[in-house]
Short mmCIF file of C-alpha atoms (C1' of nucleotides) in Angstrom, two decimals:
data_model
loop_
_atom_site.label_atom_id
_atom_site.label_comp_id
_atom_site.label_asym_id
_atom_site.label_seq_id
_atom_site.Cartn_x
_atom_site.Cartn_y
_atom_site.Cartn_z
CA MET A 1 106.92 108.78 80.63
CA ALA A 2 103.51 109.13 82.21
CA SER A 3 101.96 110.01 79.02
CA ASP A 4 103.46 107.06 77.32
CA ALA A 5 101.71 104.63 79.95
CA ARG A 6 98.58 106.88 79.76
CA ARG A 7 98.09 106.42 76.08
CA ALA A 8 99.22 102.76 75.84
CA GLY A 9 95.70 101.79 74.86
CA ARG A 10 95.68 104.13 72.05
CA ARG A 11 99.06 103.45 70.93
CA SER A 12 98.45 99.93 70.58
CA GLY A 13 96.03 100.84 67.89
CA ASN A 14 92.74 100.07 69.82
CA PRO A 15 90.22 102.53 68.66
CA GLU A 16 88.41 102.20 72.04
CA PRO A 17 91.21 102.38 74.60
CA TYR A 18 88.94 102.18 77.48
CA THR A 19 86.36 99.64 77.01
CA LEU A 20 84.34 98.23 79.92
CA ALA A 21 85.96 94.87 79.26
CA SER A 22 89.49 96.04 79.47
CA LEU A 23 88.81 97.95 82.60
CA VAL A 24 87.14 94.97 84.12
CA GLU A 25 90.21 92.95 83.46
CA VAL A 26 92.40 95.52 85.11
CA ALA A 27 89.95 95.60 88.08
CA ALA A 28 89.57 91.91 88.50
CA ARG A 29 93.47 91.47 88.75
CA ALA A 30 93.66 94.38 91.41
CA PHE A 31 90.79 92.97 93.36
CA ASN A 32 92.54 89.57 93.53
CA GLU A 33 95.81 90.93 94.55
CA ARG A 34 94.71 93.05 97.44
CA GLY A 35 91.06 92.05 98.01
CA TYR A 36 88.06 93.85 96.84
CA ASP A 37 87.53 96.04 99.86
CA ALA A 38 91.20 96.83 100.11
CA THR A 39 91.39 98.01 96.56
CA SER A 40 90.49 101.74 95.97
CA MET A 41 89.29 103.42 92.89
CA GLU A 42 92.37 105.31 93.06
CA ASP A 43 94.38 102.12 92.70
CA LEU A 44 92.23 101.04 89.91
CA SER A 45 92.40 104.16 87.97
CA ARG A 46 96.28 104.44 88.33
CA ALA A 47 96.47 100.78 87.09
CA ALA A 48 94.47 101.90 84.03
CA GLY A 49 96.76 104.99 83.55
CA ILE A 50 94.21 107.70 84.17
CA THR A 51 92.92 109.74 87.00
CA LYS A 52 90.14 108.64 89.34
CA SER A 53 87.65 111.05 87.79
CA SER A 54 88.37 109.99 84.29
CA PHE A 55 88.05 106.43 85.46
CA TYR A 56 84.62 107.34 86.68
CA HIS A 57 83.70 108.66 83.17
CA HIS A 58 83.97 105.11 81.92
CA VAL A 59 82.51 102.96 84.60
CA ALA A 60 79.47 103.36 86.89
CA GLY A 61 81.30 102.52 90.09
CA LYS A 62 83.33 99.88 92.02
CA GLU A 63 80.36 97.40 92.35
CA ALA A 64 79.61 97.63 88.65
CA LEU A 65 83.10 96.46 87.83
CA LEU A 66 82.70 93.57 90.26
CA ARG A 67 79.42 92.55 88.67
CA ALA A 68 80.82 92.59 85.10
CA ALA A 69 83.76 90.34 86.39
CA LEU A 70 81.46 87.94 88.13
CA ASP A 71 79.25 87.71 85.14
CA ARG A 72 82.14 86.63 83.02
CA ALA A 73 83.09 83.96 85.48
CA LEU A 74 79.64 82.52 85.75
CA ASP A 75 79.07 82.56 82.07
CA GLY A 76 82.31 80.34 81.68
CA LEU A 77 81.21 77.89 84.33
CA PHE A 78 77.52 77.53 83.23
CA GLY A 79 78.67 77.15 79.60
CA ILE A 80 80.18 73.80 80.70
CA LEU A 81 76.90 72.35 81.91
CA GLY A 82 75.41 72.77 78.55
CA GLU A 83 78.25 70.88 76.62
CA PRO A 84 77.36 67.54 75.12
CA GLY A 85 80.03 65.71 77.23
CA ALA A 86 78.24 67.18 80.37
CA VAL A 87 74.75 66.16 79.08
CA ASP A 88 75.13 62.70 77.50
CA GLY A 89 76.55 59.46 78.92
CA GLU A 90 77.16 57.77 82.11
CA PRO A 91 77.07 59.87 85.32
CA LEU A 92 80.66 59.29 86.11
CA GLU A 93 82.02 60.19 82.66
CA ARG A 94 79.78 63.31 82.59
CA LEU A 95 81.29 64.22 85.98
CA ARG A 96 84.80 63.66 84.68
CA HIS A 97 83.87 65.98 81.67
CA ILE A 98 82.72 68.73 83.97
CA VAL A 99 85.85 68.40 86.22
CA ARG A 100 88.21 68.52 83.32
CA ARG A 101 86.53 71.45 81.65
CA GLN A 102 86.11 73.23 85.04
CA VAL A 103 89.87 73.13 85.43
CA GLU A 104 90.25 74.73 81.93
CA VAL A 105 87.72 77.47 82.62
CA LEU A 106 89.31 78.14 85.92
CA ALA A 107 92.66 78.52 84.09
CA THR A 108 91.49 80.61 81.09
CA GLU A 109 89.18 82.87 83.21
CA LEU A 110 91.54 82.87 86.19
CA PRO A 111 90.96 86.43 87.43
CA TYR A 112 87.24 86.42 87.15
CA VAL A 113 86.72 82.93 88.70
CA THR A 114 89.07 83.93 91.47
CA LEU A 115 87.01 86.89 92.39
CA LEU A 116 83.83 84.59 92.27
CA LEU A 117 85.33 82.04 94.64
CA ARG A 118 86.30 84.60 97.32
CA LEU A 119 83.01 86.46 97.64
CA ARG A 120 81.75 87.07 101.14
CA GLY A 121 78.25 88.15 100.23
CA ASN A 122 78.40 91.70 101.60
CA THR A 123 76.35 93.34 98.86
CA GLU A 124 73.26 92.37 96.84
CA THR A 125 75.61 91.78 93.80
CA GLU A 126 77.78 89.49 95.75
CA ARG A 127 74.85 87.55 97.14
CA TRP A 128 73.36 87.12 93.63
CA ALA A 129 76.55 85.72 92.35
CA LEU A 130 76.93 83.41 95.31
CA ALA A 131 73.38 82.17 94.69
CA ARG A 132 74.32 81.26 91.08
CA ARG A 133 77.41 79.59 92.14
CA ARG A 134 75.53 77.50 94.51
CA GLU A 135 73.39 76.52 91.55
CA PHE A 136 76.45 75.23 89.71
CA ASP A 137 77.69 73.33 92.68
CA GLN A 138 74.39 71.68 93.13
CA ALA A 139 74.40 70.44 89.53
CA VAL A 140 77.79 68.84 90.38
CA ALA A 141 76.50 67.46 93.52
CA GLY A 142 73.62 65.93 91.68
CA LEU A 143 76.01 64.16 89.36
CA VAL A 144 78.11 62.74 92.14
CA ALA A 145 74.98 61.36 93.77
CA ALA A 146 73.83 59.75 90.34
CA ALA A 147 77.45 58.32 90.00
CA VAL A 148 76.96 56.71 93.43
CA ASP A 149 73.56 55.30 92.44
CA ALA A 150 74.89 53.97 89.32
CA GLY A 151 77.63 52.08 91.38
CA ALA A 152 80.44 53.79 89.61
CA VAL A 153 82.11 55.07 92.69
CA ARG A 154 83.28 53.65 95.89
CA PRO A 155 80.23 52.56 97.85
CA ASP A 156 81.26 54.11 101.01
CA VAL A 157 81.38 57.71 99.72
CA HIS A 158 78.94 60.29 101.19
CA PRO A 159 77.67 62.01 98.07
CA VAL A 160 77.37 65.51 99.60
CA VAL A 161 80.68 65.39 101.24
CA ALA A 162 82.35 63.93 98.21
CA ALA A 163 80.76 66.69 95.89
CA ARG A 164 82.14 69.41 98.41
CA LEU A 165 85.70 67.96 98.43
CA LEU A 166 85.67 67.52 94.55
CA SER A 167 84.69 71.14 94.08
CA GLY A 168 87.17 72.27 96.77
CA THR A 169 89.93 70.36 95.00
CA VAL A 170 89.30 71.90 91.65
CA ASN A 171 88.57 75.45 93.00
CA SER A 172 91.87 75.39 94.98
CA LEU A 173 93.56 75.86 91.71
CA ILE A 174 93.01 79.64 91.97
CA GLU A 175 95.35 79.68 94.90
CA TRP A 176 98.43 78.61 93.07
CA TYR A 177 97.88 77.94 89.34
CA ARG A 178 99.47 80.61 87.13
CA PRO A 179 99.35 80.39 83.31
CA GLY A 180 102.50 79.09 81.55
CA ARG A 181 104.11 77.26 84.39
CA VAL A 182 102.40 73.84 84.27
CA PRO A 183 100.95 73.06 80.87
CA LEU A 184 97.14 73.12 81.14
CA ALA A 185 96.62 69.79 79.56
CA ASP A 186 98.84 68.08 82.21
CA LEU A 187 97.02 69.95 84.99
CA VAL A 188 93.66 68.71 83.60
CA ASP A 189 94.99 65.13 83.74
CA ALA A 190 96.57 65.49 87.11
CA VAL A 191 93.44 66.82 88.78
CA ASP A 192 91.34 64.19 86.88
CA ARG A 193 93.51 61.32 88.20
CA GLN A 194 93.98 62.73 91.72
CA VAL A 195 90.12 63.06 92.04
CA PHE A 196 88.97 59.82 90.61
CA GLU A 197 91.98 57.49 91.24
CA GLY A 198 93.53 58.98 94.37
CA LEU A 199 97.07 59.23 95.34
CA ARG A 200 97.99 55.72 96.45
CA ARG A 201 99.52 53.41 93.96
CA MET B 1 67.61 95.01 127.11
CA ALA B 2 70.92 96.46 126.00
CA SER B 3 72.45 96.28 129.45
CA ASP B 4 71.60 92.41 129.58
CA ALA B 5 73.58 91.73 126.52
CA ARG B 6 76.26 94.33 127.45
CA ARG B 7 76.99 92.51 130.85
CA ALA B 8 76.46 88.90 129.65
CA GLY B 9 80.16 88.26 130.20
CA ARG B 10 79.88 89.27 133.71
CA ARG B 11 76.60 87.65 134.35
CA SER B 12 77.84 84.28 133.34
CA GLY B 13 80.25 84.50 136.19
CA ASN B 14 83.38 84.99 134.27
CA PRO B 15 85.68 87.22 136.46
CA GLU B 16 87.44 88.54 133.33
CA PRO B 17 84.62 89.28 130.83
CA TYR B 18 86.81 90.63 128.28
CA THR B 19 89.98 88.56 127.87
CA LEU B 20 92.02 89.01 124.81
CA ALA B 21 91.27 85.46 123.82
CA SER B 22 87.58 85.93 123.98
CA LEU B 23 87.72 89.22 121.95
CA VAL B 24 89.93 87.40 119.40
CA GLU B 25 87.20 84.84 119.02
CA VAL B 26 84.56 87.32 118.42
CA ALA B 27 86.86 89.13 116.01
CA ALA B 28 87.84 86.01 114.00
CA ARG B 29 84.23 85.15 113.46
CA ALA B 30 83.29 88.62 112.36
CA PHE B 31 86.29 88.74 110.03
CA ASN B 32 85.28 85.49 108.41
CA GLU B 33 81.74 86.58 107.84
CA ARG B 34 82.46 89.90 106.27
CA GLY B 35 86.08 89.87 105.43
CA TYR B 36 88.67 91.46 107.39
CA ASP B 37 88.66 94.93 105.57
CA ALA B 38 84.96 95.08 105.50
CA THR B 39 84.75 94.61 109.21
CA SER B 40 84.94 97.78 111.29
CA MET B 41 86.05 98.20 114.87
CA GLU B 42 82.55 99.50 115.30
CA ASP B 43 81.31 96.02 114.27
CA LEU B 44 83.56 94.23 116.51
CA SER B 45 82.76 96.41 119.66
CA ARG B 46 79.01 95.96 118.93
CA ALA B 47 79.48 92.15 118.67
CA ALA B 48 81.36 92.23 122.02
CA GLY B 49 78.53 94.42 123.64
CA ILE B 50 80.54 97.45 124.33
CA THR B 51 81.45 100.75 122.58
CA LYS B 52 84.24 101.20 120.23
CA SER B 53 86.20 103.26 122.73
CA SER B 54 85.82 100.60 125.36
CA PHE B 55 86.89 98.02 122.97
CA TYR B 56 90.06 99.90 122.45
CA HIS B 57 90.70 99.67 126.12
CA HIS B 58 91.11 95.99 125.78
CA VAL B 59 92.88 95.58 122.39
CA ALA B 60 95.75 97.47 120.74
CA GLY B 61 94.04 97.58 117.43
CA LYS B 62 92.47 95.81 114.60
CA GLU B 63 95.77 94.21 113.32
CA ALA B 64 96.74 93.00 116.80
CA LEU B 65 93.42 91.01 116.76
CA LEU B 66 94.28 89.56 113.48
CA ARG B 67 97.76 88.74 114.58
CA ALA B 68 96.52 86.88 117.71
CA ALA B 69 93.99 84.96 115.67
CA LEU B 70 96.63 83.88 113.10
CA ASP B 71 99.11 82.88 115.89
CA ARG B 72 96.52 80.43 117.18
CA ALA B 73 95.85 79.04 113.72
CA LEU B 74 99.63 78.57 112.91
CA ASP B 75 100.24 76.98 116.42
CA GLY B 76 97.58 74.32 115.74
CA LEU B 77 99.01 73.47 112.36
CA PHE B 78 102.73 73.31 113.33
CA GLY B 79 101.75 71.27 116.35
CA ILE B 80 100.90 68.45 113.95
CA LEU B 81 104.39 68.40 112.38
CA GLY B 82 105.85 67.44 115.78
CA GLU B 83 103.50 64.54 116.50
CA PRO B 84 105.02 61.04 116.55
CA GLY B 85 102.71 60.01 113.80
CA ALA B 86 104.03 62.66 111.59
CA VAL B 87 107.69 61.99 112.32
CA ASP B 88 108.07 58.18 112.51
CA GLY B 89 107.32 55.58 109.79
CA GLU B 90 106.84 55.38 106.09
CA PRO B 91 106.35 58.60 104.15
CA LEU B 92 102.93 57.74 102.98
CA GLU B 93 101.71 56.90 106.46
CA ARG B 94 103.28 60.10 107.87
CA LEU B 95 101.43 61.97 105.12
CA ARG B 96 98.11 60.33 106.06
CA HIS B 97 98.73 61.27 109.62
CA ILE B 98 99.17 64.86 108.82
CA VAL B 99 96.09 65.03 106.46
CA ARG B 100 93.89 63.37 109.07
CA ARG B 101 95.07 65.64 111.84
CA GLN B 102 94.99 68.67 109.61
CA VAL B 103 91.30 68.05 108.97
CA GLU B 104 90.78 67.88 112.75
CA VAL B 105 92.73 71.11 113.43
CA LEU B 106 90.80 72.80 110.75
CA ALA B 107 87.64 71.73 112.32
CA THR B 108 88.45 72.59 115.87
CA GLU B 109 90.19 75.91 115.03
CA LEU B 110 87.88 76.68 112.23
CA PRO B 111 87.55 80.47 112.56
CA TYR B 112 91.36 80.98 113.06
CA VAL B 113 92.51 78.77 110.33
CA THR B 114 89.84 80.29 107.92
CA LEU B 115 91.27 83.68 108.55
CA LEU B 116 94.79 82.34 107.77
CA LEU B 117 93.74 80.69 104.62
CA ARG B 118 92.11 83.89 103.31
CA LEU B 119 94.98 86.31 103.74
CA ARG B 120 96.03 88.47 100.95
CA GLY B 121 99.28 89.85 102.28
CA ASN B 122 98.44 93.48 102.49
CA THR B 123 100.16 94.16 105.79
CA GLU B 124 103.48 92.99 107.41
CA THR B 125 101.48 90.91 109.78
CA GLU B 126 99.73 89.17 106.99
CA ARG B 127 102.88 88.51 105.07
CA TRP B 128 104.55 87.07 108.13
CA ALA B 129 101.62 84.58 108.51
CA LEU B 130 101.56 83.79 104.99
CA ALA B 131 105.31 82.89 105.07
CA ARG B 132 104.86 80.66 108.02
CA ARG B 133 101.88 78.87 106.15
CA ARG B 134 104.19 78.32 103.18
CA GLU B 135 106.60 76.66 105.57
CA PHE B 136 103.92 74.21 106.58
CA ASP B 137 102.88 73.55 102.98
CA GLN B 138 106.48 72.87 101.99
CA ALA B 139 106.80 70.28 104.85
CA VAL B 140 103.75 68.41 103.40
CA ALA B 141 105.10 68.91 99.80
CA GLY B 142 108.28 67.22 101.05
CA LEU B 143 106.54 64.27 102.34
CA VAL B 144 104.57 63.87 98.96
CA ALA B 145 107.91 63.78 97.20
CA ALA B 146 109.33 61.21 99.69
CA ALA B 147 106.29 59.05 99.19
CA VAL B 148 106.76 59.25 95.41
CA ASP B 149 110.32 58.26 95.80
CA ALA B 150 109.30 55.47 98.06
CA GLY B 151 107.03 54.09 95.40
CA ALA B 152 103.98 54.26 97.52
CA VAL B 153 101.99 56.59 95.30
CA ARG B 154 101.05 56.30 91.61
CA PRO B 155 104.25 56.73 89.58
CA ASP B 156 102.64 59.33 87.31
CA VAL B 157 102.00 61.95 89.88
CA HIS B 158 103.86 65.16 89.73
CA PRO B 159 104.90 65.68 93.36
CA VAL B 160 104.56 69.49 93.49
CA VAL B 161 101.09 69.55 91.79
CA ALA B 162 99.85 66.62 93.97
CA ALA B 163 100.91 68.40 96.99
CA ARG B 164 99.04 71.60 96.02
CA LEU B 165 95.88 69.59 95.13
CA LEU B 166 96.20 67.73 98.45
CA SER B 167 96.43 70.89 100.42
CA GLY B 168 93.55 72.55 98.40
CA THR B 169 91.32 69.61 99.13
CA VAL B 170 91.97 69.62 102.82
CA ASN B 171 91.80 73.40 103.15
CA SER B 172 88.63 73.65 101.23
CA LEU B 173 86.94 72.31 104.34
CA ILE B 174 86.74 75.92 105.66
CA GLU B 175 84.33 76.82 102.93
CA TRP B 176 81.54 74.55 104.05
CA TYR B 177 82.38 72.51 107.17
CA ARG B 178 80.49 73.66 110.17
CA PRO B 179 80.61 71.84 113.56
CA GLY B 180 77.95 69.36 114.37
CA ARG B 181 76.62 68.57 110.91
CA VAL B 182 78.92 65.82 109.78
CA PRO B 183 80.68 63.90 112.53
CA LEU B 184 84.20 64.87 112.71
CA ALA B 185 85.55 61.29 112.54
CA ASP B 186 83.53 60.71 109.49
CA LEU B 187 84.87 63.70 107.77
CA VAL B 188 88.45 62.64 108.60
CA ASP B 189 87.85 59.25 106.94
CA ALA B 190 86.20 60.76 103.95
CA VAL B 191 89.02 63.13 103.33
CA ASP B 192 91.53 60.34 103.84
CA ARG B 193 89.84 58.03 101.42
CA GLN B 194 89.04 60.67 98.86
CA VAL B 195 92.57 61.93 98.71
CA PHE B 196 94.43 58.54 98.78
CA GLU B 197 91.85 56.19 97.14
CA GLY B 198 90.00 58.51 94.90
CA LEU B 199 86.31 58.41 94.08
CA ARG B 200 86.15 55.66 91.40
CA ARG B 201 85.11 52.20 92.69
"C1'" DG C 1 87.91 112.66 77.83
"C1'" DT C 2 90.71 114.21 81.01
"C1'" DC C 3 91.84 117.05 84.46
"C1'" DT C 4 91.88 119.66 89.44
"C1'" DA C 5 89.28 120.58 93.32
"C1'" DT C 6 86.06 119.19 96.50
"C1'" DA C 7 81.76 117.35 98.82
"C1'" DC C 8 80.65 113.91 101.82
"C1'" DC C 9 81.01 109.95 104.63
"C1'" DC C 10 83.09 106.37 107.20
"C1'" DG C 11 86.87 103.94 109.50
"C1'" DG C 12 90.62 103.60 112.92
"C1'" DA C 13 92.10 105.65 116.79
"C1'" DT C 14 92.35 108.90 120.87
"C1'" DA C 15 91.00 112.50 124.79
"C1'" DG C 16 89.10 113.00 128.79
"C1'" DA C 17 84.89 112.97 131.87
"C1'" DC C 18 82.51 109.75 134.85
"C1'" DG D 1 86.25 100.30 132.37
"C1'" DT D 2 82.87 102.55 129.93
"C1'" DC D 3 81.18 106.28 128.13
"C1'" DT D 4 80.41 110.83 124.60
"C1'" DA D 5 82.90 113.70 121.64
"C1'" DT D 6 86.18 114.31 118.29
"C1'" DC D 7 90.45 114.07 115.22
"C1'" DC D 8 92.28 112.66 111.05
"C1'" DG D 9 93.06 110.12 106.89
"C1'" DG D 10 91.31 107.89 103.18
"C1'" DG D 11 87.45 106.12 100.50
"C1'" DT D 12 83.61 106.86 96.87
"C1'" DA D 13 81.73 109.91 93.95
"C1'" DT D 14 80.71 114.40 91.71
"C1'" DA D 15 81.32 119.47 89.80
"C1'" DG D 16 82.91 122.07 86.40
"C1'" DA D 17 87.00 123.98 83.79
"C1'" DC D 18 89.72 122.78 79.72
#
DNA sequence: GTCTATACCCGGATAGAC
DNA sequence: GTCTATCCGGGTATAGAC
């Protein structure tokens, strides 16, 4: 019945059935399915099991949902840059650490990172998130350049182009990876090897 | 003045200032900048230099513009599969031919392919284009599997995952490649080497 | 906290004069 | 072919009863 779905949050014993975080999760998934602009607040409220007006009682608006989701994605990514494996050691090994961890964060925070990677920059919120994303990419690009300088990569690579292709390869996971199909550890290894060793035997 | 911009098409000596193709090009660029849903017919008509109603005199509607743009992208991609280099020879070399040509088509048909790669499948037109795109990807995946069987690639690659990563790497070009910055021939070589030889020296 | 009802705006698309 | 004016549906968001 409708009231069953409507109260599922309460039934499951959650004392706060409609937390911001849970609504953000619902919203992020919907945004990814249909696109941010094509998703209406009506869609979101129905997915949450309440009416549009009730939904507005819990969230400030559509853009606030987007912002919260993007925050979560960026926190995940920037967290990687502070890890010991990303800070200490040879440039190539630091780069490998970041790539491998980035695959894991993409997989575990999939809906949020997907949203981040599809932004067009139409609003101030989107432009802010895009700027932070560029910061992350530039950190990676810096490491690629350092690895080139250290002689750890093929001498003919163009650092800027290589960094873009590297990021593109990793980020393309959002287009097809779904939890549970390919074991995450296998995926991490597959990306690592494909990026650093290439396909050819 | 407004009338100057408005009649730029005529002034430039074009006898048919508003062909479908030229309006599709304008539309594709706008769709890519702001996203399809966020782009209004008002935006498009203004970009073309005429009013919304005049714009409707030339095109059937927003979705028709999208469809024409997607057609162009798909024609470019499927054209590759029929080329001799994609049909004859060892699997790995056929795959390399496709990858290199795919980079070229992405670059030359950039606005149209970009649109194709960002579809969400909200309308029948979008789902049709996505289905055709999957056909293309499956052709590539088949070649990856054949190259594995032929022993031309590292024996530990998972063909399906490798094909996805391969497509992801190539397709990620739309996110940053802009004509004239990096010479196209260099880009083709860079993608070829990164995909098949990897980054490590 | 949730609902019904509604204000308000904007987008796609059309009518009809020039 | 282009314009002004308009229709109509659907979107975000709010008011106010329960």
